[in-house]
XYZ file of C-alpha atoms in Angstrom:
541
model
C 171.208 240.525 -38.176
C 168.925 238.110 -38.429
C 166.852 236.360 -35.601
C 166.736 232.474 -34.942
C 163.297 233.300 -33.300
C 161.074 234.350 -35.688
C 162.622 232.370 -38.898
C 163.755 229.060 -37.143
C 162.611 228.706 -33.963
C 159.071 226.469 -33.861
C 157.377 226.108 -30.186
C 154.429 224.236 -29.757
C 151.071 225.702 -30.717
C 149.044 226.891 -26.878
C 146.193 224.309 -25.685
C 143.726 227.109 -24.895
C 142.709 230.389 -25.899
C 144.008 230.003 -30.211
C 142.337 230.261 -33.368
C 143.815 229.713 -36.599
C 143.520 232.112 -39.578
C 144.183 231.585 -42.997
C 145.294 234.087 -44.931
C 146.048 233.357 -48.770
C 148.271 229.950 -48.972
C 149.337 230.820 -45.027
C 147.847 229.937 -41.957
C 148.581 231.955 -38.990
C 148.351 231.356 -35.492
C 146.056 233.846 -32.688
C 146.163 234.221 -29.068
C 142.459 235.418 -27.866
C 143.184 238.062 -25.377
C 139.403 238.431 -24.356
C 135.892 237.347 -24.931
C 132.671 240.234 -25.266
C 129.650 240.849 -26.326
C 129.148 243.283 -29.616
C 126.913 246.069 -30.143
C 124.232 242.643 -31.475
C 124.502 240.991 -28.483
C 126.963 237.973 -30.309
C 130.032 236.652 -28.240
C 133.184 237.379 -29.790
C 136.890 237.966 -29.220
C 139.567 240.330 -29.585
C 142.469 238.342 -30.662
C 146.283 239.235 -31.743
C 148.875 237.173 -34.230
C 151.683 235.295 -32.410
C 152.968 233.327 -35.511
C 152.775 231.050 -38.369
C 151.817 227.793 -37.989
C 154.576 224.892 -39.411
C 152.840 223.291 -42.586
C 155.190 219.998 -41.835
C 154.001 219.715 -38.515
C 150.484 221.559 -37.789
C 151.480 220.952 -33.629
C 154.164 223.524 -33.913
C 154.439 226.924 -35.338
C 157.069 229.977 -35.765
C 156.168 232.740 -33.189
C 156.887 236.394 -33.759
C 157.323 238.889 -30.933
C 154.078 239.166 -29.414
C 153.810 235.608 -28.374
C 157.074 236.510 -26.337
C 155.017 239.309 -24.723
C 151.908 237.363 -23.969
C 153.291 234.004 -22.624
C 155.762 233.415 -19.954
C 159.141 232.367 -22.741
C 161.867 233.771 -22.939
C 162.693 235.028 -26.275
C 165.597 233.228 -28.542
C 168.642 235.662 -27.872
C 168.985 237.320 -31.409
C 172.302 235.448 -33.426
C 174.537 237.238 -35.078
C 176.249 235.724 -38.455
C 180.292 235.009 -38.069
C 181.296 233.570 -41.234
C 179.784 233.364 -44.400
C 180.998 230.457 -47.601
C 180.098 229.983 -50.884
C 179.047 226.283 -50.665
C 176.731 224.858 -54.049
C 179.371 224.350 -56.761
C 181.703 222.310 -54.435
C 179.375 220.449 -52.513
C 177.830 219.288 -55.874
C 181.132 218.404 -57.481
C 181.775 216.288 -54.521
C 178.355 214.571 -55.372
C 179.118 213.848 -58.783
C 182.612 212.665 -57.499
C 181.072 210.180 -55.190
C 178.414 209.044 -57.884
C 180.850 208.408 -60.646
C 182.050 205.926 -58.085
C 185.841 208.217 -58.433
C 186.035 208.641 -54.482
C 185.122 205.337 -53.294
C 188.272 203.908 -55.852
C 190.449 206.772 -54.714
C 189.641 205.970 -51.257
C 191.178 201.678 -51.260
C 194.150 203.406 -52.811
C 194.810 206.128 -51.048
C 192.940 206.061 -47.846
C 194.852 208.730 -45.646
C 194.906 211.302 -48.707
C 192.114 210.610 -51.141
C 189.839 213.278 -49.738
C 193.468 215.659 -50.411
C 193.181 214.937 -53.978
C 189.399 215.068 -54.441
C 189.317 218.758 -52.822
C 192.666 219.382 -55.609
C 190.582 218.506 -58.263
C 187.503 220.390 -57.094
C 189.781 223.355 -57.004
C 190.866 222.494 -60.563
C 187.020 222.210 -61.942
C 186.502 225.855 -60.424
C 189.915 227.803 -60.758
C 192.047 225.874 -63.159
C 195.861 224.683 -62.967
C 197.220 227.471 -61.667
C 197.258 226.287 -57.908
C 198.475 229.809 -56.573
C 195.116 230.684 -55.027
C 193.599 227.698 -53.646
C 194.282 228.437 -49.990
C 192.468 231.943 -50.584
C 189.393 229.815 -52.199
C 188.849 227.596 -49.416
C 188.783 230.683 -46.831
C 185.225 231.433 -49.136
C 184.374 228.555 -50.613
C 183.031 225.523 -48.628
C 185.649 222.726 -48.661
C 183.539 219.353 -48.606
C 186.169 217.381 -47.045
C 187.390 217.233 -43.467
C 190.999 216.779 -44.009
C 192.083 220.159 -46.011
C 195.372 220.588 -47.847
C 197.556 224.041 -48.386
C 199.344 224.663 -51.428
C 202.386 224.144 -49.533
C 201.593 220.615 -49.074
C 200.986 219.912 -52.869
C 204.189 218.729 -53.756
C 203.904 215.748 -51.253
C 201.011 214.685 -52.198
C 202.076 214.803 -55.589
C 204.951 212.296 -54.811
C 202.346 210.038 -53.266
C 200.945 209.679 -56.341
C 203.206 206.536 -58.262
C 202.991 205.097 -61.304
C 201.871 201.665 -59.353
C 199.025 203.570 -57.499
C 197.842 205.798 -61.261
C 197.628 202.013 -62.753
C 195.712 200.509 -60.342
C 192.906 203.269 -60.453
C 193.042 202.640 -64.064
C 191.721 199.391 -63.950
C 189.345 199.945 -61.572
C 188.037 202.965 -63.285
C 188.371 201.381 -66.521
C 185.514 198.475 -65.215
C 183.158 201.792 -64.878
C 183.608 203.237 -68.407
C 184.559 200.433 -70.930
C 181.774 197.668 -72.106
C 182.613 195.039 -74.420
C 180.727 196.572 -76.982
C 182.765 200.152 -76.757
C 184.160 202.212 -79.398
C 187.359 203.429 -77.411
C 188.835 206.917 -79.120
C 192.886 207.501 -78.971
C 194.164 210.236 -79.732
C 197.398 212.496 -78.669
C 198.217 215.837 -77.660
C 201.290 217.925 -75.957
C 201.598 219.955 -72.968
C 204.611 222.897 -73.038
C 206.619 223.357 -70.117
C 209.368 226.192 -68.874
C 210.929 223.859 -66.177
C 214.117 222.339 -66.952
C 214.391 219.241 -64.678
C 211.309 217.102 -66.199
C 213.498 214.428 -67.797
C 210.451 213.668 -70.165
C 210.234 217.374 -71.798
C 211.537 217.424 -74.488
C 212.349 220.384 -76.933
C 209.547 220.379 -79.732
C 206.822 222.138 -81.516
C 203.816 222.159 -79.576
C 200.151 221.985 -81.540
C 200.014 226.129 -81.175
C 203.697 225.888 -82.848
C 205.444 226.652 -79.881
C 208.928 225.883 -79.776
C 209.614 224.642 -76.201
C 210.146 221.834 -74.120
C 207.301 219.483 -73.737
C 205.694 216.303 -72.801
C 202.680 214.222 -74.544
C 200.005 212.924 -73.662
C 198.441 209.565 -74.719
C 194.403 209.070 -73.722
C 191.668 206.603 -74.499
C 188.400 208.321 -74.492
C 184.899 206.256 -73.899
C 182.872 206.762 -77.086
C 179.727 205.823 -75.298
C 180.247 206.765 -72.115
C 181.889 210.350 -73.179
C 184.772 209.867 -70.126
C 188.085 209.342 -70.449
C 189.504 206.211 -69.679
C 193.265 206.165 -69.003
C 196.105 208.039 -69.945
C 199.818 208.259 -70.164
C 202.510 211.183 -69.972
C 205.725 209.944 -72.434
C 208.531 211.928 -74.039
C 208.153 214.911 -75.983
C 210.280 214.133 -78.960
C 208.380 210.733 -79.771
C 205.958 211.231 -82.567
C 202.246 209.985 -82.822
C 202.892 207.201 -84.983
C 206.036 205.964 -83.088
C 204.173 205.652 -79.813
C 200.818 203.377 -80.555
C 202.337 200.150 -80.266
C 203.410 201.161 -76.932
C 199.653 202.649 -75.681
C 198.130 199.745 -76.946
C 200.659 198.026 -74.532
C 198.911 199.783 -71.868
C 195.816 199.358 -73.180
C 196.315 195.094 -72.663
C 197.845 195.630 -69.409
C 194.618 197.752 -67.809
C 192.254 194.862 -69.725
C 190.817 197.600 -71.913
C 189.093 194.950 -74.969
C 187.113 196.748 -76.828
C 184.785 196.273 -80.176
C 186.839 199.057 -82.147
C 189.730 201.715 -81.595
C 189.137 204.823 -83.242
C 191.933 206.898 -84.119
C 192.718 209.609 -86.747
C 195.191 209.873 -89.722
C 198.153 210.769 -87.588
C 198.766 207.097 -86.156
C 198.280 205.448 -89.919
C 201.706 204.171 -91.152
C 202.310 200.632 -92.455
C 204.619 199.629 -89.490
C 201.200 200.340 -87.335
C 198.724 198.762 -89.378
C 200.870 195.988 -89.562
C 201.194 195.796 -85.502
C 197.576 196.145 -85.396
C 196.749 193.279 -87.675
C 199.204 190.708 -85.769
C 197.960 191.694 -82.422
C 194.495 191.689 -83.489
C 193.126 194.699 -82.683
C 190.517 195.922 -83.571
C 190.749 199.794 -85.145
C 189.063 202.495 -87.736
C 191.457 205.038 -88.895
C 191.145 207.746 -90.804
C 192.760 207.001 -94.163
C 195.178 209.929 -95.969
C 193.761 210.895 -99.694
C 197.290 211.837 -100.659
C 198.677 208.369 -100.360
C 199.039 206.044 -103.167
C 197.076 202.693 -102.117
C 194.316 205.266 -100.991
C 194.031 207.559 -103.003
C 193.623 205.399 -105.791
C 191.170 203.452 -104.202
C 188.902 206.794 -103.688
C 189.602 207.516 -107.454
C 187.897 204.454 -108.571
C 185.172 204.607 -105.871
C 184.302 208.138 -106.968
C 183.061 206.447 -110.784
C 179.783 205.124 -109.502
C 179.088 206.816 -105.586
C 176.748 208.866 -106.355
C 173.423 206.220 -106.126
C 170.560 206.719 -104.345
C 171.316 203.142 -102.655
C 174.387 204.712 -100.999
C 173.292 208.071 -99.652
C 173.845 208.410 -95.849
C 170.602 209.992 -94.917
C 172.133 211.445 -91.265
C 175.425 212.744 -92.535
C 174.207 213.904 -96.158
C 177.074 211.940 -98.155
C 177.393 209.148 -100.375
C 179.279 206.095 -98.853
C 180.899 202.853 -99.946
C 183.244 199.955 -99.218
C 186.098 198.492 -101.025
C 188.975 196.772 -100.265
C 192.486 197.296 -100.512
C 195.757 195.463 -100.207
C 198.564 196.469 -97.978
C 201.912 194.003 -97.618
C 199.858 191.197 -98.832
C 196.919 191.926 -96.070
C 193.148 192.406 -96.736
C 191.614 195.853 -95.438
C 188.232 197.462 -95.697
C 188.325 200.992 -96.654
C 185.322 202.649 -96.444
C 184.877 205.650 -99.335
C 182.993 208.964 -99.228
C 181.717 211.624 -101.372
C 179.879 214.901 -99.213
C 179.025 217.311 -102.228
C 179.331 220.250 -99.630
C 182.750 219.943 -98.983
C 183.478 218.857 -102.716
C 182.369 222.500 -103.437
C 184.589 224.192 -100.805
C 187.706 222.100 -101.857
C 187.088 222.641 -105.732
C 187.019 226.746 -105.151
C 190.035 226.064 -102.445
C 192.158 223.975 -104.979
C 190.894 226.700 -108.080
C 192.065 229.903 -105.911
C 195.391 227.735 -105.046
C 196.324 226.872 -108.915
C 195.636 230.710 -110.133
C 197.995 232.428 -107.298
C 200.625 229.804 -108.004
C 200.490 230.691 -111.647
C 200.375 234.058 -110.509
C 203.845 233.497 -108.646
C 205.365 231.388 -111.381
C 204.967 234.217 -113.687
C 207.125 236.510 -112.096
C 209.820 233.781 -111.353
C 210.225 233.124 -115.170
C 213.782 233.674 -116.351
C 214.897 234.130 -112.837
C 217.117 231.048 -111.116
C 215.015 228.419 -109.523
C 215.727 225.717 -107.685
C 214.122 222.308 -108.480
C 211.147 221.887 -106.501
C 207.811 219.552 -107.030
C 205.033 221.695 -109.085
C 201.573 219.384 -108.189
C 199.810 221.066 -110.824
C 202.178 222.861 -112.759
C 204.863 221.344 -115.163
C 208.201 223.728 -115.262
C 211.383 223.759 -117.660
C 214.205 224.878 -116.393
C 217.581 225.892 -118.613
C 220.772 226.941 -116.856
C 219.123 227.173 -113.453
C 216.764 229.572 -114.837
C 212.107 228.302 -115.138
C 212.195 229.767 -119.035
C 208.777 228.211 -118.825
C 205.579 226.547 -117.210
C 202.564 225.016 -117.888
C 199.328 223.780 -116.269
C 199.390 219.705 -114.984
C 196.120 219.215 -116.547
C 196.334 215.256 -115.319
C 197.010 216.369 -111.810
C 194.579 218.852 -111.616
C 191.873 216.570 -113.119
C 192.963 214.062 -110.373
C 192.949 216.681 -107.886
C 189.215 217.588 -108.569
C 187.750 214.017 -108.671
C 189.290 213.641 -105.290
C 187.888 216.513 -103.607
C 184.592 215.737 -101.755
C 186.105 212.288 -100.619
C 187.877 210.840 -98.054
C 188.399 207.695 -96.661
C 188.268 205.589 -93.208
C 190.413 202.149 -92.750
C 189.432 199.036 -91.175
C 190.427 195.580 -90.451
C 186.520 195.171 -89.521
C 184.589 193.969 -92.732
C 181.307 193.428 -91.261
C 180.706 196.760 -90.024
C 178.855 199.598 -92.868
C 179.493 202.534 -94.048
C 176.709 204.900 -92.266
C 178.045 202.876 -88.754
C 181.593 203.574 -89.319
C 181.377 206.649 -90.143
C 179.039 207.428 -87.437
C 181.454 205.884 -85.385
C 184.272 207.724 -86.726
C 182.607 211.227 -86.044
C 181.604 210.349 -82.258
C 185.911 210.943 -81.749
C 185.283 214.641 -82.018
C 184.531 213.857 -78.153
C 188.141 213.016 -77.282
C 189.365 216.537 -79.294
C 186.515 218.879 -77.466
C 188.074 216.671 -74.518
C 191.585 218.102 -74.810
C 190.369 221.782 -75.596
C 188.699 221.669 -72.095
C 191.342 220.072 -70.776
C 193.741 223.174 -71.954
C 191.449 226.192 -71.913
C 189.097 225.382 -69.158
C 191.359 223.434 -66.679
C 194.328 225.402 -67.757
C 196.417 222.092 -68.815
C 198.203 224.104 -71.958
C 200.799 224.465 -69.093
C 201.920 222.161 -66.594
C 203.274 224.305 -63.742
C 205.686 221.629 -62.434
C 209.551 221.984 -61.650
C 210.026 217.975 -61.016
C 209.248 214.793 -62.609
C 207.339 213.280 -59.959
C 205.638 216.184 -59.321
C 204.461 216.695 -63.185
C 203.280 213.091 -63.442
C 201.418 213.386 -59.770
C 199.761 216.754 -60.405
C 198.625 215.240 -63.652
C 196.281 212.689 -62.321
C 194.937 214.812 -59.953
C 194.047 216.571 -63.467
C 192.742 213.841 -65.055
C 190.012 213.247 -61.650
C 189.446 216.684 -62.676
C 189.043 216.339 -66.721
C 186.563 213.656 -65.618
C 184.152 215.382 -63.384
C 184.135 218.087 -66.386
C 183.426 215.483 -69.415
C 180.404 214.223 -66.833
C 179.201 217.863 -66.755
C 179.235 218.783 -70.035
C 177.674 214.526 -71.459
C 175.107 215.276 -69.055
C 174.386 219.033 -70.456
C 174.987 218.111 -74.166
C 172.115 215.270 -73.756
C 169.212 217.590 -73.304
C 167.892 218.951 -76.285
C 167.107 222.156 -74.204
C 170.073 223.468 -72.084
C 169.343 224.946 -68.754
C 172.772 226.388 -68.447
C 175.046 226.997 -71.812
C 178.363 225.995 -70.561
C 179.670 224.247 -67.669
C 181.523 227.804 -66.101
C 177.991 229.022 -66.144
C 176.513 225.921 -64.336
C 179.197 226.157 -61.338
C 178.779 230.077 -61.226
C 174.834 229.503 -60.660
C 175.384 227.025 -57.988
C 178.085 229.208 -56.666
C 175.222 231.409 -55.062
C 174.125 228.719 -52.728
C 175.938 230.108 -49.563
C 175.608 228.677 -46.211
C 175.941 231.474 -42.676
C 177.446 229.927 -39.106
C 176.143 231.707 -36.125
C 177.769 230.631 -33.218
C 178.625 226.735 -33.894
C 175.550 226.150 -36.359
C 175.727 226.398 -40.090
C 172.846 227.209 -42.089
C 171.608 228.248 -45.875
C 171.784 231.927 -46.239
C 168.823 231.546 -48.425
C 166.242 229.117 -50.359
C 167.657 226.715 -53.541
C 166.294 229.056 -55.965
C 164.060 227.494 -59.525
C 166.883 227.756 -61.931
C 169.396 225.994 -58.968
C 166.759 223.183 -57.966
C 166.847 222.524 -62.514
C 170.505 222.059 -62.630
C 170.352 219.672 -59.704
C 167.912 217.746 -61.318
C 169.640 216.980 -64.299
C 172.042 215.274 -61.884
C 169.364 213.377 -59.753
C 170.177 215.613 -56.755
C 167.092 216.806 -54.927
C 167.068 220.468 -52.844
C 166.963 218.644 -49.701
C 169.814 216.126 -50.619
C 171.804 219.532 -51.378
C 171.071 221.067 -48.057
C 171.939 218.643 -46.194
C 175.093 217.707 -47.575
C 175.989 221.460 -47.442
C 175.227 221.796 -43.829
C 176.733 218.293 -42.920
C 180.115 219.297 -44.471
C 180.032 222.742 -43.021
C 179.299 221.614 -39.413
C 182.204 218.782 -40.014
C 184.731 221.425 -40.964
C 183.939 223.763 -37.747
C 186.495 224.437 -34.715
């Protein structure tokens, strides 16, 4: 219980017969009952506490029960709390939404459902994929949006959701995230699926080595911004490599130009680089050791890396530039030596060589069929290894390679330190997709349809970007207030707001540690309030 009286209610401060106390930091507000001499023959008064005077407004204070007693008011009946909602962690996601400029976009394109698909994704940020329990979250949790959705509901908004609509918030978003001077990451991963009428699943192995249908998904990822960008959902079956010419397609269409793409070993075939070079894209790949052209350009870089002149002070490696030739075209490869992992790989390659002799020696004089030895050279008679012997030219090779690897350019101008500093900042798009699997729940898609899949989808991908702006925003500060973002939203969580009657309230003061996470965001503790008690009043019978 808890009475509006003596915690809310102010009333003017009395013209005659007050005093004000101060006790400590708080001032407090008496009501002389009567005036007398003491035993010294000095006038004073005996005098009793009717409140606390209002610091914002010294004409008003908070009175307690004996001003009720003493003056002719009648007392605030006592309210009685009827509903209770967890409020913090989805009225500030609806902030960040509305700051990242994602609802005002959402809201030309889809003006009689945006605030449907901005509440979905909120759900997503807190619970996940699994949409099973989202009418049983918004009976506790405050939804900040007037027009509320059940799960029963989901599949039509889904299907409002068209490929037409996904583009055109594309573009627009893309004129938030993508500068001319970006490094854009691409990159690819696959999402598994038990449904059987998704045209676009295909049977595969998935990155955990899954074998069931599934579809992939294609994203550019701001390197300086740290938010995704676009994406696309395409078939299964289609590998990496076959794919790029077509995202880069996409990429044209949505006006994405930026300084460099940045993309790893698993898009680098000639066809590619050649497609690249004609359409004049910009891109930095990683380059694969094991390959001919590359491999013996790192061989002959190795010979003289190791200068002073060419140490990388922030990554602790050696780096270079060269150029090689592929069908006739110039390219910049850009070489590198880390002694660190030079040490790992040597032991690695050492501990590989002995158990393979190891297994070789109990194979000999059994039948064998013929297989490629890297480091070993084997004689076979009759079907039958009657004996082996160590590669020593492979295995030399083989140890001056380890330590290096390579990145690819058609970009001559730019260093070594930059593009390899470049290079690394695309670990953002991979801790992107293990968010967007394990902490939004995307590793399955929970879809029966087509239509469905690809609409639920970019209601994820609102979602994966309000959590890559949580966690750039954490990651900045060299000192975290919170460690992850599940521990951020639990904190905020606490804010509840009370209803008695038809008013909404806070059930208790933005504590220290919830008044730091909202200033990381440039949200005040009064900007907070309100918002919570303006969406909880809007959402009242």
């Amino acid at each position: 219980m808890i009475e509006i009286g003596t915690k809310d209610f102010t009333v003017d401060v009395p013209k005659k017969r007050i005093s004000i106390k101060t006790i400590g930091q708080t001032k407090y507000v008496y009501y002389v009952m009567e005036y007398y001499k003491n035993k010294n023959g000095y006038y004073t008064n005996r005098s009793i506490s009717i409140g606390k005077l209002d610091e914002k407004n010294p004409a008003q204070f908070f009175p307690n029960d004996n001003y009720f007693k003493y003056f002719d008011v009648t007392p605030p009946k006592t309210l009685f709390p009827t509903r209770f909602m967890h409020a913090g962690h989805t009225v500030f996601l609806a902030n960040r939404l509305q700051q990242l400029d994602v609802a005002p976009i959402l809201f030309t394109l889809f003006p009689e459902s945006y605030t449907k698909i901005l509440q979905v994704a909120i759900y997503m940020m807190c619970n996940g994929n699994v949409m099973l329990y989202m009418d049983d979250f918004y009976t506790k949790h405050l939804n900040p949006y007037k027009e509320i959705i059940g799960q029963r509901h989901l599949s039509e908004l889904y299907e409002e959701i068209t490929k037409e609509k996904r583009w055109a918030f594309f573009k627009e978003w893309k004129n938030q995230v993508v500068s001319s001077d970006e490094y854009i990451a691409y990159d690819v991963t696959s999402i598994s699926t038990y449904a059987k009428d998704i045209p676009f699943a295909e049977r595969g192995y998935n990155r955990d080595h899954e074998l069931l249908p599934q579809v992939n998904v294609g994203l550019f990822f701001s390197q300086h911004q740290k938010l995704p960008v676009c994406y696309e959902l395409y078939n299964g079956s289609l590998t990496d490599q076959t794919f790029l010419p077509t995202m880069m397609t996409f990429a044209k269409a949505f006006d994405i130009q930026p300084f460099l793409y940045v993309m790893d070993k698993g898009f680098l075939n000639t066809k590619n680089i050649q497609y690249l070079t004609e359409e004049e894209i910009p891109f930095l790949l990683s380059a694969p050791s094991h390959q001919k052209v590359y491999q013996e350009a790192l061989l002959a870089a190795r010979k003289e890396i190791r200068q002073m002149n060419n140490y990388i002070d922030f990554a602790g490696v050696f780096g270079v530039k060269t150029t090689v030739t592929i069908d006739q075209e110039d390219y910049t490869l850009f070489c590198y030596f880390d002694s660190e992992k030079a040490k790992t790989q040597e032991r690695t390659l050492f501990e590989q060589i002995k158990e393979r002799e190891e297994q070789l020696a109990k194979q000999l004089q059994c039948k064998k069929r013929r297989k490629k030895e890297p480091y070993f050279k084997v004689e076979l008679e009759d079907e039958k290894m009657i004996r082996f012997s160590r590669n020593n030219e492979a295995i030399e090779e083989a140890l001056a390679l380890t330590g290096m690897f390579g990145l690819l350019s058609n970009q001559p101008e730019i260093a070594p330190a930059e593009a390899l500093s470049i290079y690394r900042r695309r670990n953002a798009i991979e801790s992107h997709y293990d968010n967007m699997k394990n902490f939004l729940d995307f590793d399955r898609l929970h879809t029966h349809r087509q239509q469905t899949t690809e609409g639920k989808f970019f209601v994820g991908f609102i979602a994966q970007i309000l959590q890559a702006d949580l966690l750039r925003v954490m990651n900045a500060l060299p000192k975290k207030t919170v460690p992850t973002i599940k521990s951020l939203l639990l904190e905020l969580e606490k804010i509840q707001c009370v209803q008695y009657e038809k008013e909404w309230k806070l059930m208790a003061p933005i504590t220290k540690k919830q008044k730091d996470i909202l200033a990381l965001f440039d949200i005040s503790p009064e900007t907070m309030m309100e918002q919570i008690i303006k969406s909880a009043n809007k959402n009242s019978p």
